[in-house]
mmCIF file of C-alpha atoms in Angstrom:
data_model
loop_
_atom_site.group_PDB
_atom_site.id
_atom_site.type_symbol
_atom_site.label_atom_id
_atom_site.label_comp_id
_atom_site.label_asym_id
_atom_site.label_seq_id
_atom_site.Cartn_x
_atom_site.Cartn_y
_atom_site.Cartn_z
ATOM 1 C CA MET L 119 116.269 99.821 232.406
ATOM 2 C CA LEU L 120 113.919 102.425 234.168
ATOM 3 C CA VAL L 121 112.026 105.006 231.773
ATOM 4 C CA THR L 122 111.566 108.140 233.695
ATOM 5 C CA ALA L 123 108.391 110.038 233.510
ATOM 6 C CA THR L 124 110.532 113.389 233.681
ATOM 7 C CA TRP L 125 111.893 112.608 230.126
ATOM 8 C CA LEU L 126 108.531 111.886 228.723
ATOM 9 C CA ALA L 127 109.571 108.516 226.671
ATOM 10 C CA VAL L 128 112.658 110.726 225.190
ATOM 11 C CA GLY L 129 115.544 109.755 227.246
ATOM 12 C CA ILE L 130 116.083 106.911 229.377
ATOM 13 C CA GLN L 131 117.126 106.650 232.687
ATOM 14 C CA VAL L 132 119.443 103.850 233.228
ATOM 15 C CA TRP L 133 120.906 101.539 236.282
ATOM 16 C CA ALA L 134 123.489 99.842 233.749
ATOM 17 C CA LEU L 135 124.940 101.364 230.574
ATOM 18 C CA ASP L 136 126.133 99.638 227.856
ATOM 19 C CA ILE L 137 127.294 102.191 225.261
ATOM 20 C CA ARG L 138 128.135 99.702 222.419
ATOM 21 C CA ALA L 139 125.153 98.028 222.953
ATOM 22 C CA ASP L 140 122.811 100.909 222.954
ATOM 23 C CA LEU L 141 124.696 102.485 219.955
ATOM 24 C CA GLU L 142 124.122 99.320 218.034
ATOM 25 C CA ALA L 143 120.332 99.397 218.608
ATOM 26 C CA ALA L 144 120.473 102.775 217.461
ATOM 27 C CA VAL L 145 121.956 101.978 214.431
ATOM 28 C CA ASP L 146 119.812 99.163 213.832
ATOM 29 C CA ALA L 147 116.839 101.426 214.170
ATOM 30 C CA GLY L 148 118.249 103.392 211.567
ATOM 31 C CA LYS L 149 119.777 106.230 213.784
ATOM 32 C CA ARG L 150 122.549 108.265 213.141
ATOM 33 C CA GLY L 151 124.331 107.925 216.541
ATOM 34 C CA LEU L 152 123.603 108.092 220.194
ATOM 35 C CA MET L 153 123.348 110.926 222.497
ATOM 36 C CA VAL L 154 124.274 110.386 226.176
ATOM 37 C CA TYR L 155 123.052 113.108 228.407
ATOM 38 C CA PHE L 156 124.513 113.493 232.060
ATOM 39 C CA ASP L 157 122.247 114.802 235.006
ATOM 40 C CA GLN L 158 122.262 115.161 238.508
ATOM 41 C CA GLU L 159 119.375 116.706 240.749
ATOM 42 C CA ASP L 160 119.127 120.302 241.630
ATOM 43 C CA CYS L 161 120.763 121.271 238.385
ATOM 44 C CA ALA L 162 118.844 124.200 237.275
ATOM 45 C CA TYR L 163 120.637 123.999 233.602
ATOM 46 C CA CYS L 164 119.582 120.667 233.532
ATOM 47 C CA GLU L 165 115.967 121.452 233.779
ATOM 48 C CA ARG L 166 116.152 124.130 231.492
ATOM 49 C CA PHE L 167 117.385 121.767 228.583
ATOM 50 C CA LYS L 168 114.679 119.821 229.760
ATOM 51 C CA GLN L 169 111.696 122.404 230.086
ATOM 52 C CA VAL L 170 113.328 124.594 226.780
ATOM 53 C CA ASN L 171 115.412 122.503 224.607
ATOM 54 C CA LEU L 172 113.442 119.340 224.515
ATOM 55 C CA ALA L 173 109.998 121.571 224.620
ATOM 56 C CA ASP L 174 110.804 122.805 221.001
ATOM 57 C CA PRO L 175 109.507 120.749 218.642
ATOM 58 C CA ASP L 176 111.403 120.979 215.820
ATOM 59 C CA ILE L 177 114.575 119.883 218.035
ATOM 60 C CA LEU L 178 112.453 116.763 219.600
ATOM 61 C CA ALA L 179 111.696 115.935 216.095
ATOM 62 C CA TYR L 180 114.614 116.142 214.933
ATOM 63 C CA LEU L 181 116.490 114.318 217.843
ATOM 64 C CA ARG L 182 114.020 111.558 217.680
ATOM 65 C CA ARG L 183 114.332 110.727 213.632
ATOM 66 C CA HIS L 184 118.334 110.627 213.931
ATOM 67 C CA PHE L 185 119.322 109.461 217.393
ATOM 68 C CA ASP L 186 118.651 107.363 220.509
ATOM 69 C CA LEU L 187 119.189 108.705 224.028
ATOM 70 C CA VAL L 188 120.052 108.005 227.164
ATOM 71 C CA SER L 189 120.202 109.941 230.279
ATOM 72 C CA VAL L 190 122.748 109.307 233.098
ATOM 73 C CA ASP L 191 122.715 110.361 236.809
ATOM 74 C CA ILE L 192 126.749 111.306 237.465
ATOM 75 C CA HIS L 193 125.889 110.720 241.206
ATOM 76 C CA GLY L 194 124.403 107.440 240.472
ATOM 77 C CA ARG L 195 125.541 103.876 240.965
ATOM 78 C CA ALA L 196 125.399 102.695 237.224
ATOM 79 C CA GLU L 197 127.858 100.750 235.827
ATOM 80 C CA VAL L 198 129.197 101.663 232.592
ATOM 81 C CA ARG L 199 130.475 99.292 229.628
ATOM 82 C CA THR L 200 132.284 101.583 227.271
ATOM 83 C CA LEU L 201 132.909 101.095 223.404
ATOM 84 C CA ASP L 202 136.001 99.439 224.081
ATOM 85 C CA GLY L 203 134.611 96.952 226.689
ATOM 86 C CA GLU L 204 135.857 98.497 229.728
ATOM 87 C CA ARG L 205 133.677 98.490 232.655
ATOM 88 C CA LEU L 206 133.647 101.256 235.154
ATOM 89 C CA ASP L 207 131.347 103.261 237.464
ATOM 90 C CA VAL L 208 129.476 105.922 236.300
ATOM 91 C CA GLN L 209 131.271 108.824 238.246
ATOM 92 C CA THR L 210 134.589 107.657 237.208
ATOM 93 C CA TRP L 211 133.358 107.536 233.746
ATOM 94 C CA ALA L 212 131.859 111.063 233.817
ATOM 95 C CA ARG L 213 135.017 112.507 235.215
ATOM 96 C CA ARG L 214 137.229 110.836 232.814
ATOM 97 C CA GLU L 215 134.871 112.166 229.911
ATOM 98 C CA GLN L 216 134.976 115.588 231.140
ATOM 99 C CA THR L 217 131.218 115.304 231.678
ATOM 100 C CA ASP L 218 131.159 115.611 235.413
ATOM 101 C CA PHE L 219 129.917 119.176 234.698
ATOM 102 C CA THR L 220 126.024 119.036 233.991
ATOM 103 C CA PRO L 221 124.399 119.076 232.028
ATOM 104 C CA SER L 222 127.019 117.588 229.548
ATOM 105 C CA ILE L 223 126.202 115.540 226.445
ATOM 106 C CA LEU L 224 128.336 112.998 224.247
ATOM 107 C CA PHE L 225 127.439 112.247 220.786
ATOM 108 C CA TYR L 226 128.770 109.090 219.294
ATOM 109 C CA ASP L 227 128.195 108.442 215.604
ATOM 110 C CA ALA L 228 127.452 105.490 213.981
ATOM 111 C CA ASP L 229 131.000 104.301 213.693
ATOM 112 C CA GLY L 230 131.585 104.467 217.237
ATOM 113 C CA ARG L 231 133.405 107.845 217.007
ATOM 114 C CA LEU L 232 133.013 110.557 219.756
ATOM 115 C CA ALA L 233 131.653 113.100 217.091
ATOM 116 C CA LEU L 234 130.941 115.953 219.632
ATOM 117 C CA ARG L 235 131.226 116.801 223.417
ATOM 118 C CA LEU L 236 128.943 119.417 224.786
ATOM 119 C CA ARG L 237 129.787 120.743 228.107
ATOM 120 C CA GLY L 238 127.138 122.977 230.085
ATOM 121 C CA TYR L 239 123.968 124.802 228.835
ATOM 122 C CA HIS L 240 123.404 125.281 225.406
ATOM 123 C CA PRO L 241 120.548 127.302 224.286
ATOM 124 C CA PRO L 242 118.188 126.016 221.248
ATOM 125 C CA TYR L 243 119.965 127.911 218.742
ATOM 126 C CA PRO L 244 123.363 126.113 219.315
ATOM 127 C CA PHE L 245 122.150 122.845 220.193
ATOM 128 C CA ARG L 246 120.002 122.289 217.223
ATOM 129 C CA ALA L 247 123.325 122.986 215.254
ATOM 130 C CA ALA L 248 125.012 120.601 217.400
ATOM 131 C CA LEU L 249 122.168 118.247 216.319
ATOM 132 C CA GLU L 250 122.846 118.587 212.619
ATOM 133 C CA TYR L 251 126.609 119.080 213.173
ATOM 134 C CA VAL L 252 126.729 115.330 214.202
ATOM 135 C CA ALA L 253 123.693 113.645 212.320
ATOM 136 C CA ASP L 254 125.115 115.191 209.004
ATOM 137 C CA GLY L 255 128.868 114.269 209.724
ATOM 138 C CA HIS L 256 130.122 118.004 209.545
ATOM 139 C CA GLY L 257 132.971 116.928 212.427
ATOM 140 C CA ARG L 258 134.679 114.868 209.522
ATOM 141 C CA ARG L 259 135.310 118.219 207.715
ATOM 142 C CA GLU L 260 135.239 121.117 210.105
ATOM 143 C CA SER L 261 134.996 122.022 213.740
ATOM 144 C CA PHE L 262 131.898 122.600 215.704
ATOM 145 C CA ASP L 263 132.934 126.239 216.289
ATOM 146 C CA ASP L 264 133.784 126.404 212.764
ATOM 147 C CA TYR L 265 130.315 125.312 211.870
ATOM 148 C CA LEU L 266 128.315 127.232 214.260
ATOM 149 C CA ALA L 267 129.973 130.375 213.081
ATOM 150 C CA ARG L 268 128.332 129.474 209.378
ATOM 151 C CA GLY L 269 125.475 131.171 211.158
ATOM 152 C CA ASP L 270 126.830 134.391 211.993
ATOM 153 C CA GLU L 271 126.111 136.600 208.907
ATOM 154 C CA ARG L 272 122.374 136.064 209.228
ATOM 155 C CA LEU L 273 120.671 139.509 208.212
ATOM 156 C CA VAL L 274 117.670 139.520 210.416
ATOM 157 C CA PHE L 275 116.817 142.265 212.860
ATOM 158 C CA ASP L 276 114.952 139.865 215.508
ATOM 159 C CA SER L 277 115.616 136.499 216.424
ATOM 160 C CA GLU L 278 112.623 135.018 215.068
ATOM 161 C CA ASP L 279 112.432 136.979 211.889
ATOM 162 C CA LEU L 280 113.476 134.758 208.546
ATOM 163 C CA ASN L 281 116.271 135.836 206.022
ATOM 164 C CA ASP L 282 115.174 137.705 203.273
ATOM 165 C CA GLN L 283 116.125 137.062 199.637
ATOM 166 C CA PRO L 284 115.485 139.564 196.910
ATOM 167 C CA PHE L 285 114.096 136.717 194.603
ATOM 168 C CA PHE L 286 111.551 135.501 197.108
ATOM 169 C CA SER L 287 108.117 136.746 195.817
ATOM 170 C CA PRO L 288 105.805 138.740 198.194
ATOM 171 C CA PRO L 289 102.370 137.653 199.557
ATOM 172 C CA PRO L 290 99.733 137.000 198.910
ATOM 173 C CA HIS L 291 100.924 133.391 198.192
ATOM 174 C CA VAL L 292 98.729 131.755 195.553
ATOM 175 C CA LEU L 293 100.561 129.005 194.147
ATOM 176 C CA ASP L 294 97.762 127.212 192.303
ATOM 177 C CA ARG L 295 98.974 125.319 189.108
ATOM 178 C CA ARG L 296 95.940 123.359 188.229
ATOM 179 C CA ILE L 297 96.295 125.871 185.259
ATOM 180 C CA PRO L 298 100.032 125.432 184.124
ATOM 181 C CA ALA L 299 102.309 128.161 185.374
ATOM 182 C CA GLU L 300 105.418 129.519 183.162
ATOM 183 C CA ARG L 301 108.274 128.512 185.432
ATOM 184 C CA PRO L 302 108.662 125.729 188.277
ATOM 185 C CA LEU L 303 108.136 126.555 192.114
ATOM 186 C CA ALA L 304 110.466 126.530 195.047
ATOM 187 C CA VAL L 305 109.124 126.989 198.137
ATOM 188 C CA PHE L 306 111.125 127.597 201.264
ATOM 189 C CA PHE L 307 109.947 126.408 204.548
ATOM 190 C CA GLU L 308 111.862 128.004 207.170
ATOM 191 C CA ARG L 309 111.394 129.379 211.064
ATOM 192 C CA GLY L 310 113.134 132.015 212.924
ATOM 193 C CA ASP L 311 116.276 131.353 215.322
ATOM 194 C CA CYS L 312 117.405 128.518 212.827
ATOM 195 C CA HIS L 313 121.163 127.581 212.420
ATOM 196 C CA PRO L 314 120.628 125.565 209.504
ATOM 197 C CA CYS L 315 118.542 128.184 208.025
ATOM 198 C CA ASP L 316 121.375 130.367 208.378
ATOM 199 C CA VAL L 317 123.802 128.400 206.893
ATOM 200 C CA LEU L 318 121.271 127.917 203.546
ATOM 201 C CA HIS L 319 121.285 131.462 203.278
ATOM 202 C CA ASP L 320 124.835 131.961 203.891
ATOM 203 C CA GLN L 321 125.426 129.803 200.945
ATOM 204 C CA VAL L 322 123.111 131.198 198.666
ATOM 205 C CA ARG L 323 124.520 134.862 199.388
ATOM 206 C CA ARG L 324 127.752 133.659 198.621
ATOM 207 C CA SER L 325 127.037 132.339 195.572
ATOM 208 C CA PRO L 326 125.977 134.378 192.406
ATOM 209 C CA GLU L 327 125.166 131.309 190.191
ATOM 210 C CA ILE L 328 122.602 129.759 193.041
ATOM 211 C CA ARG L 329 121.215 133.119 193.149
ATOM 212 C CA ARG L 330 120.514 133.433 189.409
ATOM 213 C CA ARG L 331 119.006 130.061 189.480
ATOM 214 C CA PHE L 332 116.573 130.808 192.055
ATOM 215 C CA GLU L 333 115.557 134.016 190.013
ATOM 216 C CA ALA L 334 115.030 131.750 187.082
ATOM 217 C CA LEU L 335 112.076 130.092 189.205
ATOM 218 C CA ASP L 336 109.036 131.108 190.917
ATOM 219 C CA THR L 337 110.447 131.281 194.827
ATOM 220 C CA VAL L 338 108.552 132.003 197.864
ATOM 221 C CA GLN L 339 109.497 131.644 201.506
ATOM 222 C CA LEU L 340 107.183 130.294 204.362
ATOM 223 C CA ASP L 341 107.364 130.221 208.105
ATOM 224 C CA ARG L 342 106.475 126.747 208.778
ATOM 225 C CA ARG L 343 105.026 127.680 212.133
ATOM 226 C CA SER L 344 102.981 130.569 210.847
ATOM 227 C CA GLU L 345 99.010 130.679 210.116
ATOM 228 C CA THR L 346 100.208 132.781 206.827
ATOM 229 C CA PRO L 347 97.490 131.917 204.230
ATOM 230 C CA VAL L 348 98.548 129.793 201.323
ATOM 231 C CA VAL L 349 96.798 128.423 198.079
ATOM 232 C CA THR L 350 98.958 125.315 197.393
ATOM 233 C CA PRO L 351 99.844 124.081 194.090
ATOM 234 C CA ALA L 352 97.075 121.806 194.068
ATOM 235 C CA GLY L 353 94.459 124.711 194.653
ATOM 236 C CA GLU L 354 93.511 123.939 198.609
ATOM 237 C CA ARG L 355 93.444 126.979 200.986
ATOM 238 C CA THR L 356 95.411 126.289 204.171
ATOM 239 C CA THR L 357 97.870 128.043 206.176
ATOM 240 C CA ALA L 358 101.820 127.882 205.900
ATOM 241 C CA ARG L 359 101.966 125.752 209.301
ATOM 242 C CA ALA L 360 99.105 123.257 208.266
ATOM 243 C CA TRP L 361 100.545 122.498 204.974
ATOM 244 C CA ALA L 362 104.016 121.819 206.439
ATOM 245 C CA ASP L 363 102.347 119.524 208.327
ATOM 246 C CA GLY L 364 100.169 117.861 205.755
ATOM 247 C CA LEU L 365 103.729 117.363 203.795
ATOM 248 C CA GLY L 366 105.403 115.576 206.753
ATOM 249 C CA LEU L 367 107.671 118.425 207.216
ATOM 250 C CA GLN L 368 109.546 117.632 210.606
ATOM 251 C CA HIS L 369 111.877 120.394 210.974
ATOM 252 C CA ALA L 370 113.268 123.344 209.208
ATOM 253 C CA PRO L 371 114.718 124.566 206.811
ATOM 254 C CA ALA L 372 113.451 122.548 203.632
ATOM 255 C CA ILE L 373 113.368 123.506 200.175
ATOM 256 C CA LEU L 374 110.620 121.709 198.013
ATOM 257 C CA PHE L 375 110.265 121.971 194.317
ATOM 258 C CA PHE L 376 107.175 121.671 191.875
ATOM 259 C CA ASP L 377 106.985 121.685 188.254
ATOM 260 C CA GLU L 378 104.538 123.683 186.420
ATOM 261 C CA ARG L 379 101.471 121.561 186.805
ATOM 262 C CA GLY L 380 102.119 121.576 190.656
ATOM 263 C CA ARG L 381 103.620 118.429 190.986
ATOM 264 C CA GLU L 382 106.262 117.600 193.456
ATOM 265 C CA LEU L 383 109.805 117.275 191.860
ATOM 266 C CA GLN L 384 112.286 117.294 195.091
ATOM 267 C CA ARG L 385 112.804 118.216 198.545
ATOM 268 C CA LEU L 386 116.079 119.146 200.270
ATOM 269 C CA ASP L 387 115.901 119.045 204.187
ATOM 270 C CA SER L 388 119.217 118.943 205.494
ATOM 271 C CA VAL L 389 122.435 120.942 205.376
ATOM 272 C CA ALA L 390 124.062 118.066 203.505
ATOM 273 C CA GLY L 391 121.607 118.576 200.919
ATOM 274 C CA PHE L 392 122.070 122.105 200.475
ATOM 275 C CA ARG L 393 125.563 121.266 199.361
ATOM 276 C CA ARG L 394 124.556 119.794 196.515
ATOM 277 C CA LEU L 395 121.822 122.718 195.803
ATOM 278 C CA SER L 396 123.578 124.141 192.531
ATOM 279 C CA GLN L 397 123.344 120.904 190.967
ATOM 280 C CA ARG L 398 119.877 120.184 192.123
ATOM 281 C CA LEU L 399 118.912 123.639 190.687
ATOM 282 C CA ASP L 400 120.580 122.803 187.409
ATOM 283 C CA ASP L 401 118.318 119.277 187.655
ATOM 284 C CA ILE L 402 115.261 121.315 187.965
ATOM 285 C CA LEU L 403 115.767 123.726 185.361
ATOM 286 C CA ALA L 404 117.368 120.981 182.736
ATOM 287 C CA SER L 405 113.955 119.165 183.500
ATOM 288 C CA ASP L 406 111.963 121.897 182.940
ATOM 289 C CA ARG L 407 113.307 122.985 179.659
ATOM 290 C CA VAL L 408 112.982 118.952 178.381
ATOM 291 C CA SER L 409 109.442 119.224 179.391
ATOM 292 C CA CYS L 410 109.028 122.504 177.442
ATOM 293 C CA GLN L 411 110.080 121.030 174.477
ATOM 294 C CA VAL L 412 108.054 117.635 174.669
ATOM 295 C CA GLU L 413 104.874 119.803 175.394
ATOM 296 C CA SER L 414 105.434 122.499 172.674
ATOM 297 C CA PRO L 415 103.440 121.750 169.614
#
């Protein structure tokens, strides 16, 4: 295999491609699947994909965490060994898989199923949604178009704005809990133009029960890329960006729950996890009641 400088060690340009072996290697490394990217020279949208989509730190971190990536030149002379063992030249394979129009992407899940085919350039917002769609196995329950449409109800003025909720506490964000607070704390780390963030807020808006549970907590929202001042539950003065980096949050959205003394209880950082949001909130509130009973004189 030949590692290309263009991909900055993200992708691999290959002379021979063994899909089964590459997928097995990805799964052995703890990945959710394999992403096969079809490229060609003098393709303006291919360059845009590499210079725009893969320049987004959130997208790049999520891709590296969940997928191995190989890049294929549709006009190259590479031989391909498919999942069923068939051997083809790459041009024949690309035509058969409807990926001879570049850029195109095939996503294979950990079971070897073709989970999604993307033809043409997809901007960062839908591409990030595609990564989440495959990584969390949404294709077993709904089409990609349906999953993408779940973010259509975002209530923002500008693409970089965050979704608002009435239970979010306004700044300044002084979350110091060295003196115990009266209620647990939920911190939303988000970013603008973020499909999974939109899916999360659509779920919250549709569920009065979830909203009532958040109203029983101290709840704040932070733009994980911003320099907004924050005093953390441990009393540290920092910024939203620096705190998120220090917590190891690789992508948005994430919800972190802290108890009254500032100890982290749980974190949710995927759409699949948000499906259990109501149960997680019940657990947090139940543990709070138990704590109060134990600590009361």
